[in-house]
Amino acid sequence: MIIQINKDNEYLSTKKKLSDEAFSNWNRGMFNYDKNSSDLVLKSGIHVGFDVPRRVTNVVSPSCIRATV
């Protein structure tokens, strides 16, 4: 039982970093698509900390975006 407690403590004490793409998927309302590069770009007027990505690249290929007429 002590071994399991030590494993759990080690697992819970390690820091896990969320990828930029995963963050943008969780907070999709904060981002807009860039029409030219298909990157996700942080909307203007949103104030965030330094660790929030301003641009997430290569989310979708430009050929998959439908043209708006």
mmCIF file of C-alpha atoms in Angstrom:
data_model
loop_
_atom_site.group_PDB
_atom_site.id
_atom_site.type_symbol
_atom_site.label_atom_id
_atom_site.label_comp_id
_atom_site.label_asym_id
_atom_site.label_seq_id
_atom_site.Cartn_x
_atom_site.Cartn_y
_atom_site.Cartn_z
ATOM 1 C CA MET A 1 0.000 0.000 0.000
ATOM 2 C CA ILE A 2 2.888 2.375 0.769
ATOM 3 C CA ILE A 3 4.310 1.723 -2.709
ATOM 4 C CA GLN A 4 1.003 2.668 -4.317
ATOM 5 C CA ILE A 5 0.789 5.853 -2.236
ATOM 6 C CA ASN A 6 4.315 6.822 -3.294
ATOM 7 C CA LYS A 7 3.464 6.209 -6.971
ATOM 8 C CA ASP A 8 0.307 8.311 -6.647
ATOM 9 C CA ASN A 9 2.230 11.125 -4.941
ATOM 10 C CA GLU A 10 4.844 11.099 -7.692
ATOM 11 C CA TYR A 11 2.172 11.167 -10.398
ATOM 12 C CA LEU A 12 0.240 14.001 -8.779
ATOM 13 C CA SER A 13 3.312 16.113 -8.032
ATOM 14 C CA THR A 14 4.621 16.206 -11.606
ATOM 15 C CA LYS A 15 3.640 19.174 -13.718
ATOM 16 C CA LYS A 16 1.898 18.454 -16.954
ATOM 17 C CA LYS A 17 1.989 20.951 -19.817
ATOM 18 C CA LEU A 18 -1.049 21.339 -22.030
ATOM 19 C CA SER A 19 -0.136 21.641 -25.703
ATOM 20 C CA ASP A 20 -1.109 24.778 -27.611
ATOM 21 C CA GLU A 21 -3.450 22.817 -29.848
ATOM 22 C CA ALA A 22 -5.174 21.164 -26.884
ATOM 23 C CA PHE A 23 -5.542 24.559 -25.188
ATOM 24 C CA SER A 24 -7.095 26.039 -28.325
ATOM 25 C CA ASN A 25 -9.518 23.108 -28.538
ATOM 26 C CA TRP A 26 -10.594 23.619 -24.915
ATOM 27 C CA ASN A 27 -10.936 27.399 -25.355
ATOM 28 C CA ARG A 28 -12.153 27.585 -28.939
ATOM 29 C CA GLY A 29 -14.137 30.773 -28.364
ATOM 30 C CA MET A 30 -10.940 32.734 -27.769
ATOM 31 C CA PHE A 31 -9.549 32.057 -31.260
ATOM 32 C CA ASN A 32 -10.376 32.925 -34.875
ATOM 33 C CA TYR A 33 -9.140 31.249 -38.044
ATOM 34 C CA ASP A 34 -6.626 33.173 -40.128
ATOM 35 C CA LYS A 35 -7.985 32.941 -43.691
ATOM 36 C CA ASN A 36 -4.584 32.885 -45.390
ATOM 37 C CA SER A 37 -2.611 30.470 -43.235
ATOM 38 C CA SER A 38 -5.358 28.439 -41.472
ATOM 39 C CA ASP A 39 -3.761 29.209 -38.124
ATOM 40 C CA LEU A 40 -5.814 29.921 -35.045
ATOM 41 C CA VAL A 41 -5.177 33.469 -33.845
ATOM 42 C CA LEU A 42 -6.172 34.906 -30.467
ATOM 43 C CA LYS A 43 -9.046 37.356 -30.819
ATOM 44 C CA SER A 44 -8.211 41.007 -30.282
ATOM 45 C CA GLY A 45 -9.390 42.482 -27.020
ATOM 46 C CA ILE A 46 -8.780 39.326 -24.974
ATOM 47 C CA HIS A 47 -6.240 39.885 -22.193
ATOM 48 C CA VAL A 48 -4.422 36.711 -21.168
ATOM 49 C CA GLY A 49 -1.264 35.669 -19.378
ATOM 50 C CA PHE A 50 2.104 35.109 -20.999
ATOM 51 C CA ASP A 51 1.681 31.332 -21.241
ATOM 52 C CA VAL A 52 -1.403 31.463 -23.481
ATOM 53 C CA PRO A 53 -0.549 30.960 -27.167
ATOM 54 C CA ARG A 54 -1.269 33.942 -29.411
ATOM 55 C CA ARG A 55 -1.157 31.797 -32.574
ATOM 56 C CA VAL A 56 -1.565 28.041 -33.055
ATOM 57 C CA THR A 57 -0.120 26.961 -36.390
ATOM 58 C CA ASN A 58 -1.193 24.290 -38.870
ATOM 59 C CA VAL A 59 -4.521 23.435 -37.306
ATOM 60 C CA VAL A 60 -6.105 22.580 -40.654
ATOM 61 C CA SER A 61 -4.711 22.608 -44.160
ATOM 62 C CA PRO A 62 -5.797 25.597 -46.279
ATOM 63 C CA SER A 63 -7.239 23.324 -48.960
ATOM 64 C CA CYS A 64 -9.862 22.036 -46.493
ATOM 65 C CA ILE A 65 -11.294 25.496 -45.771
ATOM 66 C CA ARG A 66 -14.368 26.290 -47.803
ATOM 67 C CA ALA A 67 -14.330 29.575 -49.666
ATOM 68 C CA THR A 68 -16.887 32.140 -48.580
ATOM 69 C CA VAL A 69 -18.602 33.944 -51.428
#
